[in-house]
Amino acid sequence: RLETEAADGLVNLAALVQHERPDEAAALIEKAIRLAEQRSARRTLARARLQLANVRHVQNRNEESLPLVESELPFLRTNRYRRFELQGLSIKTRVLQSLDRLDEASGFAKEVLSLAEAVNDEAQMALAQSNLASVLTALGHYPEALRHRQRVEEIRTRQGDREALPYDMSGRADVLIRLGRFEEADRLLYELERAVEEGTPSYLPVSARVAFLRAQYLATLLQCHRVGALLERVRSDKRATGSAPLVAPAIGSFCDARMKRPSQAVDNRPFRDVDPTFLRERQYWRGAAALERGDAAAALHEVKEGLALLGAVSNEELRWRLAAVGAVASAASGDDKLAAEMLSSARAALNSVKSAWGQEFGPYDQRPDLLYLKKRSGLT
C-alpha cells in the first residue's frame, strides 16, 4: 500500500534526470501517474502531471505540455496547494514563451511573482523573476528585464545558491550588453570568464554561453578581431544551448564581413524546435552581415524573414533594427518605395523605444553598432 509514496519518489527521480534523459523521465512519470490513479491520490496525481508537463516542455512538445498544466491549476487553486500552483504557473510561463505567446507569458510570470511574494517564498520569487526577465528580454523591454535580473541575483546570493547563480549572471550580462552598458557588462563577463578558467564546477555548464556573450559584446562594439576564436569555442562545446549555437554563426558572419574576409561561420542549425526569439535575432545579424558584404538582395531577404517571424510581437527594439537594415538594403536594390516604408517603420519603432525607456535609452543610443546602422539608414 505504498503506491502513493512510490509515485512521489518516481516524480522526484524524474525531476533529477529530465534535462539529461527526458524520455526516461517521461516514462517514470507515466508510471507515477498510474500508481497515483490506483490509489486515487489526487494531490500526487496533480504533481505528477505538472512534472510531465515540464518534461514535455524540455522535449519541445509544448502543445502537449500546456493542456496538462491547465487541467491541474483549478484543482490546485481550489485546494490551496500554493507551492504546486506556483510550479504550474511557472511551467505555463515557460511554455507560452516557447510558443511565442509572449504577452500571455509576461502576464503569467507577473502572477507567479505576486503569489510568491504573498507567501514570501524566495525560491519561487527568484524563479518567477528569472522567467519574467527572460520574457521581457524577448519583448525587447531591456531596462525592466535588467531590474528583475538584479533582484534574482540578490536572492540567489542571499540563499547561497551557487548552482543557479552562473546562469543568472550570464542573463544579466546579456541584458547589459544589449543596453550598451559596456563597463558593467565587461566586469561581469570577466568575473564569469575567470570562474570558468579556474574550473569552478557550477560555472562550467555556462562556458559556451559566456564565450558567446563576449563575442556579442565585441561585435556590438564593432571590435571583431577576437570574435572568431570565441565563436569557435561555442561551436565545439556540446553543452551550448539557447541562443548561443543559433545566433553565434550569424554574428560570426557579420564580423567576417566587417573584416573583409570569407565567412568562417557554419550555420546549419535546423529551424525545427527552435525558440522563435532566437530565430528573429539571428535574422537581424544575418541581414546585417549580408549588408556588410554588399549583398543587398540577401540582406532584404533576411530582413523580410525576420519581420515575418516578428509579426505582431510587440518588440519594437528588434523591429527598428530589422527595418533599418531593410531600408538600406531596399535603397541599394533601387526600390525607393520600400526603402521609404522601411525607414518610416524603423523611425516609429525607435521613437517608441526611446519614449518607453526614458533616461535608460541614453547608453543604448550610443552603441557603436547602432550608431553605424543609424548613419547608414539615415536615422541620425
PDB file of C-alpha atoms in Angstrom, residues 133-334:
ATOM      1  CA  ALA A 133      13.198  38.683 -17.207  1.00  0.00           C
ATOM      2  CA  SER A 134      13.507  36.124 -19.998  1.00  0.00           C
ATOM      3  CA  VAL A 135      10.110  37.078 -21.441  1.00  0.00           C
ATOM      4  CA  LEU A 136      10.812  40.809 -21.121  1.00  0.00           C
ATOM      5  CA  THR A 137      14.119  40.347 -22.945  1.00  0.00           C
ATOM      6  CA  ALA A 138      12.295  38.512 -25.732  1.00  0.00           C
ATOM      7  CA  LEU A 139       9.928  41.504 -25.938  1.00  0.00           C
ATOM      8  CA  GLY A 140      12.834  43.972 -26.068  1.00  0.00           C
ATOM      9  CA  HIS A 141      11.991  45.532 -22.685  1.00  0.00           C
ATOM     10  CA  TYR A 142      15.604  45.523 -21.542  1.00  0.00           C
ATOM     11  CA  PRO A 143      15.549  48.060 -18.673  1.00  0.00           C
ATOM     12  CA  GLU A 144      12.716  46.218 -16.914  1.00  0.00           C
ATOM     13  CA  ALA A 145      14.369  42.863 -17.606  1.00  0.00           C
ATOM     14  CA  LEU A 146      17.605  44.123 -16.036  1.00  0.00           C
ATOM     15  CA  ARG A 147      15.837  45.127 -12.830  1.00  0.00           C
ATOM     16  CA  HIS A 148      14.438  41.611 -12.441  1.00  0.00           C
ATOM     17  CA  ARG A 149      17.817  40.045 -13.254  1.00  0.00           C
ATOM     18  CA  GLN A 150      19.407  42.078 -10.480  1.00  0.00           C
ATOM     19  CA  ARG A 151      16.763  41.005  -7.968  1.00  0.00           C
ATOM     20  CA  VAL A 152      17.204  37.352  -8.903  1.00  0.00           C
ATOM     21  CA  GLU A 153      20.938  37.548  -8.231  1.00  0.00           C
ATOM     22  CA  GLU A 154      20.338  39.212  -4.882  1.00  0.00           C
ATOM     23  CA  ILE A 155      18.087  36.332  -3.833  1.00  0.00           C
ATOM     24  CA  ARG A 156      20.437  33.625  -5.142  1.00  0.00           C
ATOM     25  CA  THR A 157      23.383  35.231  -3.342  1.00  0.00           C
ATOM     26  CA  ARG A 158      21.415  35.552  -0.104  1.00  0.00           C
ATOM     27  CA  GLN A 159      20.364  31.907  -0.330  1.00  0.00           C
ATOM     28  CA  GLY A 160      23.864  30.730  -1.248  1.00  0.00           C
ATOM     29  CA  ASP A 161      22.536  29.108  -4.441  1.00  0.00           C
ATOM     30  CA  ARG A 162      25.806  28.695  -6.312  1.00  0.00           C
ATOM     31  CA  GLU A 163      24.344  26.313  -8.896  1.00  0.00           C
ATOM     32  CA  ALA A 164      21.843  28.793 -10.335  1.00  0.00           C
ATOM     33  CA  LEU A 165      23.935  31.944  -9.910  1.00  0.00           C
ATOM     34  CA  PRO A 166      26.130  31.497 -13.042  1.00  0.00           C
ATOM     35  CA  TYR A 167      23.008  31.282 -15.219  1.00  0.00           C
ATOM     36  CA  ASP A 168      21.576  34.400 -13.594  1.00  0.00           C
ATOM     37  CA  MET A 169      24.842  36.297 -14.009  1.00  0.00           C
ATOM     38  CA  SER A 170      25.054  35.398 -17.691  1.00  0.00           C
ATOM     39  CA  GLY A 171      21.442  36.536 -18.116  1.00  0.00           C
ATOM     40  CA  ARG A 172      22.284  39.916 -16.599  1.00  0.00           C
ATOM     41  CA  ALA A 173      25.406  40.225 -18.768  1.00  0.00           C
ATOM     42  CA  ASP A 174      23.280  39.638 -21.865  1.00  0.00           C
ATOM     43  CA  VAL A 175      20.879  42.467 -20.977  1.00  0.00           C
ATOM     44  CA  LEU A 176      23.722  44.847 -20.065  1.00  0.00           C
ATOM     45  CA  ILE A 177      25.316  44.276 -23.484  1.00  0.00           C
ATOM     46  CA  ARG A 178      22.014  44.900 -25.243  1.00  0.00           C
ATOM     47  CA  LEU A 179      21.561  48.116 -23.256  1.00  0.00           C
ATOM     48  CA  GLY A 180      25.016  49.371 -24.181  1.00  0.00           C
ATOM     49  CA  ARG A 181      26.185  49.425 -20.552  1.00  0.00           C
ATOM     50  CA  PHE A 182      29.584  48.109 -21.539  1.00  0.00           C
ATOM     51  CA  GLU A 183      31.661  48.807 -18.435  1.00  0.00           C
ATOM     52  CA  GLU A 184      29.226  46.881 -16.236  1.00  0.00           C
ATOM     53  CA  ALA A 185      28.960  44.082 -18.807  1.00  0.00           C
ATOM     54  CA  ASP A 186      32.744  43.816 -19.106  1.00  0.00           C
ATOM     55  CA  ARG A 187      33.210  43.478 -15.338  1.00  0.00           C
ATOM     56  CA  LEU A 188      30.542  40.804 -15.120  1.00  0.00           C
ATOM     57  CA  LEU A 189      31.903  38.880 -18.113  1.00  0.00           C
ATOM     58  CA  TYR A 190      35.395  39.000 -16.616  1.00  0.00           C
ATOM     59  CA  GLU A 191      34.071  37.516 -13.383  1.00  0.00           C
ATOM     60  CA  LEU A 192      32.308  34.731 -15.293  1.00  0.00           C
ATOM     61  CA  GLU A 193      35.347  34.051 -17.506  1.00  0.00           C
ATOM     62  CA  ARG A 194      37.647  33.831 -14.506  1.00  0.00           C
ATOM     63  CA  ALA A 195      35.363  31.311 -12.777  1.00  0.00           C
ATOM     64  CA  VAL A 196      35.215  29.215 -15.968  1.00  0.00           C
ATOM     65  CA  GLU A 197      39.003  29.327 -16.415  1.00  0.00           C
ATOM     66  CA  GLU A 198      39.511  28.281 -12.795  1.00  0.00           C
ATOM     67  CA  GLY A 199      37.279  25.276 -13.388  1.00  0.00           C
ATOM     68  CA  THR A 200      34.636  26.198 -10.819  1.00  0.00           C
ATOM     69  CA  PRO A 201      32.149  23.324 -11.316  1.00  0.00           C
ATOM     70  CA  SER A 202      28.928  25.355 -11.249  1.00  0.00           C
ATOM     71  CA  TYR A 203      30.303  27.711 -13.934  1.00  0.00           C
ATOM     72  CA  LEU A 204      31.445  25.098 -16.451  1.00  0.00           C
ATOM     73  CA  PRO A 205      27.944  24.486 -17.911  1.00  0.00           C
ATOM     74  CA  VAL A 206      27.766  28.173 -18.936  1.00  0.00           C
ATOM     75  CA  SER A 207      31.208  28.195 -20.564  1.00  0.00           C
ATOM     76  CA  ALA A 208      29.852  28.310 -24.127  1.00  0.00           C
ATOM     77  CA  ARG A 209      27.320  30.970 -23.240  1.00  0.00           C
ATOM     78  CA  VAL A 210      29.991  33.144 -21.652  1.00  0.00           C
ATOM     79  CA  ALA A 211      32.161  32.862 -24.791  1.00  0.00           C
ATOM     80  CA  PHE A 212      29.128  33.757 -26.915  1.00  0.00           C
ATOM     81  CA  LEU A 213      28.315  36.770 -24.752  1.00  0.00           C
ATOM     82  CA  ARG A 214      31.898  38.039 -25.005  1.00  0.00           C
ATOM     83  CA  ALA A 215      31.657  37.678 -28.793  1.00  0.00           C
ATOM     84  CA  GLN A 216      28.341  39.534 -28.792  1.00  0.00           C
ATOM     85  CA  TYR A 217      29.909  42.235 -26.611  1.00  0.00           C
ATOM     86  CA  LEU A 218      32.794  42.712 -29.054  1.00  0.00           C
ATOM     87  CA  ALA A 219      30.590  42.629 -32.160  1.00  0.00           C
ATOM     88  CA  THR A 220      28.316  45.261 -30.646  1.00  0.00           C
ATOM     89  CA  LEU A 221      31.405  47.437 -30.123  1.00  0.00           C
ATOM     90  CA  LEU A 222      32.455  46.676 -33.742  1.00  0.00           C
ATOM     91  CA  GLN A 223      35.673  45.109 -32.393  1.00  0.00           C
ATOM     92  CA  CYS A 224      35.623  41.938 -34.451  1.00  0.00           C
ATOM     93  CA  HIS A 225      39.230  40.711 -34.357  1.00  0.00           C
ATOM     94  CA  ARG A 226      38.692  38.303 -31.406  1.00  0.00           C
ATOM     95  CA  VAL A 227      35.196  37.146 -32.264  1.00  0.00           C
ATOM     96  CA  GLY A 228      36.141  34.177 -34.469  1.00  0.00           C
ATOM     97  CA  ALA A 229      38.093  32.335 -31.765  1.00  0.00           C
ATOM     98  CA  LEU A 230      35.328  32.890 -29.218  1.00  0.00           C
ATOM     99  CA  LEU A 231      32.650  31.556 -31.544  1.00  0.00           C
ATOM    100  CA  GLU A 232      34.766  28.509 -32.339  1.00  0.00           C
ATOM    101  CA  ARG A 233      34.579  27.690 -28.621  1.00  0.00           C
ATOM    102  CA  VAL A 234      30.798  27.928 -28.834  1.00  0.00           C
ATOM    103  CA  ARG A 235      30.673  25.690 -31.893  1.00  0.00           C
ATOM    104  CA  SER A 236      32.860  22.994 -30.332  1.00  0.00           C
ATOM    105  CA  ASP A 237      31.076  22.924 -26.962  1.00  0.00           C
ATOM    106  CA  LYS A 238      28.377  20.258 -26.953  1.00  0.00           C
ATOM    107  CA  ARG A 239      26.780  21.849 -23.887  1.00  0.00           C
ATOM    108  CA  ALA A 240      25.953  25.023 -25.833  1.00  0.00           C
ATOM    109  CA  THR A 241      22.211  25.670 -25.698  1.00  0.00           C
ATOM    110  CA  GLY A 242      19.733  28.503 -26.140  1.00  0.00           C
ATOM    111  CA  SER A 243      20.674  31.429 -28.350  1.00  0.00           C
ATOM    112  CA  ALA A 244      24.423  30.702 -28.395  1.00  0.00           C
ATOM    113  CA  PRO A 245      24.650  27.952 -31.076  1.00  0.00           C
ATOM    114  CA  LEU A 246      21.949  29.554 -33.223  1.00  0.00           C
ATOM    115  CA  VAL A 247      22.943  33.236 -33.205  1.00  0.00           C
ATOM    116  CA  ALA A 248      26.717  32.720 -32.990  1.00  0.00           C
ATOM    117  CA  PRO A 249      27.211  31.842 -36.690  1.00  0.00           C
ATOM    118  CA  ALA A 250      25.281  34.955 -37.752  1.00  0.00           C
ATOM    119  CA  ILE A 251      27.412  37.203 -35.534  1.00  0.00           C
ATOM    120  CA  GLY A 252      30.471  35.428 -36.934  1.00  0.00           C
ATOM    121  CA  SER A 253      29.337  36.169 -40.499  1.00  0.00           C
ATOM    122  CA  PHE A 254      28.826  39.821 -39.600  1.00  0.00           C
ATOM    123  CA  CYS A 255      32.329  40.106 -38.166  1.00  0.00           C
ATOM    124  CA  ASP A 256      33.878  38.234 -41.099  1.00  0.00           C
ATOM    125  CA  ALA A 257      32.188  40.702 -43.450  1.00  0.00           C
ATOM    126  CA  ARG A 258      33.403  43.654 -41.356  1.00  0.00           C
ATOM    127  CA  MET A 259      36.965  42.349 -41.615  1.00  0.00           C
ATOM    128  CA  LYS A 260      36.643  41.704 -45.369  1.00  0.00           C
ATOM    129  CA  ARG A 261      37.346  38.013 -45.143  1.00  0.00           C
ATOM    130  CA  PRO A 262      35.366  34.953 -46.322  1.00  0.00           C
ATOM    131  CA  SER A 263      32.852  33.804 -43.766  1.00  0.00           C
ATOM    132  CA  GLN A 264      34.163  31.061 -41.488  1.00  0.00           C
ATOM    133  CA  ALA A 265      30.840  30.618 -39.698  1.00  0.00           C
ATOM    134  CA  VAL A 266      28.858  27.427 -40.244  1.00  0.00           C
ATOM    135  CA  ASP A 267      25.104  27.841 -39.932  1.00  0.00           C
ATOM    136  CA  ASN A 268      23.321  24.548 -40.418  1.00  0.00           C
ATOM    137  CA  ARG A 269      21.031  24.503 -37.381  1.00  0.00           C
ATOM    138  CA  PRO A 270      17.553  23.310 -38.400  1.00  0.00           C
ATOM    139  CA  PHE A 271      14.532  25.500 -37.772  1.00  0.00           C
ATOM    140  CA  ARG A 272      12.601  22.729 -36.027  1.00  0.00           C
ATOM    141  CA  ASP A 273      12.138  23.076 -32.263  1.00  0.00           C
ATOM    142  CA  VAL A 274      13.941  26.415 -32.062  1.00  0.00           C
ATOM    143  CA  ASP A 275      12.776  29.317 -29.913  1.00  0.00           C
ATOM    144  CA  PRO A 276      11.344  31.966 -32.316  1.00  0.00           C
ATOM    145  CA  THR A 277      13.011  34.710 -30.250  1.00  0.00           C
ATOM    146  CA  PHE A 278      16.438  33.348 -31.166  1.00  0.00           C
ATOM    147  CA  LEU A 279      15.478  32.931 -34.820  1.00  0.00           C
ATOM    148  CA  ARG A 280      14.413  36.563 -35.043  1.00  0.00           C
ATOM    149  CA  GLU A 281      17.653  37.802 -33.511  1.00  0.00           C
ATOM    150  CA  ARG A 282      19.579  35.571 -35.888  1.00  0.00           C
ATOM    151  CA  GLN A 283      17.779  37.132 -38.846  1.00  0.00           C
ATOM    152  CA  TYR A 284      18.913  40.597 -37.787  1.00  0.00           C
ATOM    153  CA  TRP A 285      22.577  39.594 -37.662  1.00  0.00           C
ATOM    154  CA  ARG A 286      22.311  37.662 -40.932  1.00  0.00           C
ATOM    155  CA  GLY A 287      20.773  40.705 -42.592  1.00  0.00           C
ATOM    156  CA  ALA A 288      23.475  42.979 -41.165  1.00  0.00           C
ATOM    157  CA  ALA A 289      26.158  40.529 -42.371  1.00  0.00           C
ATOM    158  CA  ALA A 290      24.738  40.457 -45.912  1.00  0.00           C
ATOM    159  CA  LEU A 291      24.623  44.250 -45.900  1.00  0.00           C
ATOM    160  CA  GLU A 292      28.299  44.379 -44.891  1.00  0.00           C
ATOM    161  CA  ARG A 293      29.147  42.052 -47.779  1.00  0.00           C
ATOM    162  CA  GLY A 294      27.325  44.380 -50.165  1.00  0.00           C
ATOM    163  CA  ASP A 295      24.640  41.792 -50.971  1.00  0.00           C
ATOM    164  CA  ALA A 296      21.508  43.937 -50.736  1.00  0.00           C
ATOM    165  CA  ALA A 297      19.183  41.244 -52.089  1.00  0.00           C
ATOM    166  CA  ALA A 298      20.299  38.736 -49.464  1.00  0.00           C
ATOM    167  CA  ALA A 299      20.058  41.353 -46.717  1.00  0.00           C
ATOM    168  CA  LEU A 300      16.497  42.215 -47.734  1.00  0.00           C
ATOM    169  CA  HIS A 301      15.570  38.525 -47.791  1.00  0.00           C
ATOM    170  CA  GLU A 302      16.878  38.019 -44.257  1.00  0.00           C
ATOM    171  CA  VAL A 303      15.068  41.133 -43.013  1.00  0.00           C
ATOM    172  CA  LYS A 304      11.759  40.072 -44.525  1.00  0.00           C
ATOM    173  CA  GLU A 305      12.066  36.675 -42.864  1.00  0.00           C
ATOM    174  CA  GLY A 306      12.877  38.355 -39.565  1.00  0.00           C
ATOM    175  CA  LEU A 307       9.899  40.711 -39.792  1.00  0.00           C
ATOM    176  CA  ALA A 308       7.622  37.812 -40.730  1.00  0.00           C
ATOM    177  CA  LEU A 309       8.816  35.913 -37.651  1.00  0.00           C
ATOM    178  CA  LEU A 310       8.279  39.032 -35.557  1.00  0.00           C
ATOM    179  CA  GLY A 311       4.729  39.503 -36.851  1.00  0.00           C
ATOM    180  CA  ALA A 312       2.580  41.196 -34.235  1.00  0.00           C
ATOM    181  CA  VAL A 313       5.004  40.561 -31.367  1.00  0.00           C
ATOM    182  CA  SER A 314       5.447  43.889 -29.582  1.00  0.00           C
ATOM    183  CA  ASN A 315       9.252  44.003 -29.728  1.00  0.00           C
ATOM    184  CA  GLU A 316       9.878  47.497 -31.090  1.00  0.00           C
ATOM    185  CA  GLU A 317      13.594  47.308 -30.252  1.00  0.00           C
ATOM    186  CA  LEU A 318      14.156  44.483 -32.730  1.00  0.00           C
ATOM    187  CA  ARG A 319      11.626  45.886 -35.207  1.00  0.00           C
ATOM    188  CA  TRP A 320      13.555  49.119 -35.704  1.00  0.00           C
ATOM    189  CA  ARG A 321      16.853  47.285 -36.192  1.00  0.00           C
ATOM    190  CA  LEU A 322      15.389  44.924 -38.789  1.00  0.00           C
ATOM    191  CA  ALA A 323      13.588  47.728 -40.584  1.00  0.00           C
ATOM    192  CA  ALA A 324      16.722  49.908 -40.630  1.00  0.00           C
ATOM    193  CA  VAL A 325      18.731  47.128 -42.296  1.00  0.00           C
ATOM    194  CA  GLY A 326      15.805  46.670 -44.690  1.00  0.00           C
ATOM    195  CA  ALA A 327      15.783  50.395 -45.532  1.00  0.00           C
ATOM    196  CA  VAL A 328      19.477  50.331 -46.502  1.00  0.00           C
ATOM    197  CA  ALA A 329      19.070  47.106 -48.492  1.00  0.00           C
ATOM    198  CA  SER A 330      15.951  48.376 -50.303  1.00  0.00           C
ATOM    199  CA  ALA A 331      17.646  51.634 -51.275  1.00  0.00           C
ATOM    200  CA  ALA A 332      20.691  49.723 -52.552  1.00  0.00           C
ATOM    201  CA  SER A 333      18.352  47.500 -54.590  1.00  0.00           C
ATOM    202  CA  GLY A 334      16.704  50.525 -56.193  1.00  0.00           C
TER     203      GLY A 334
END
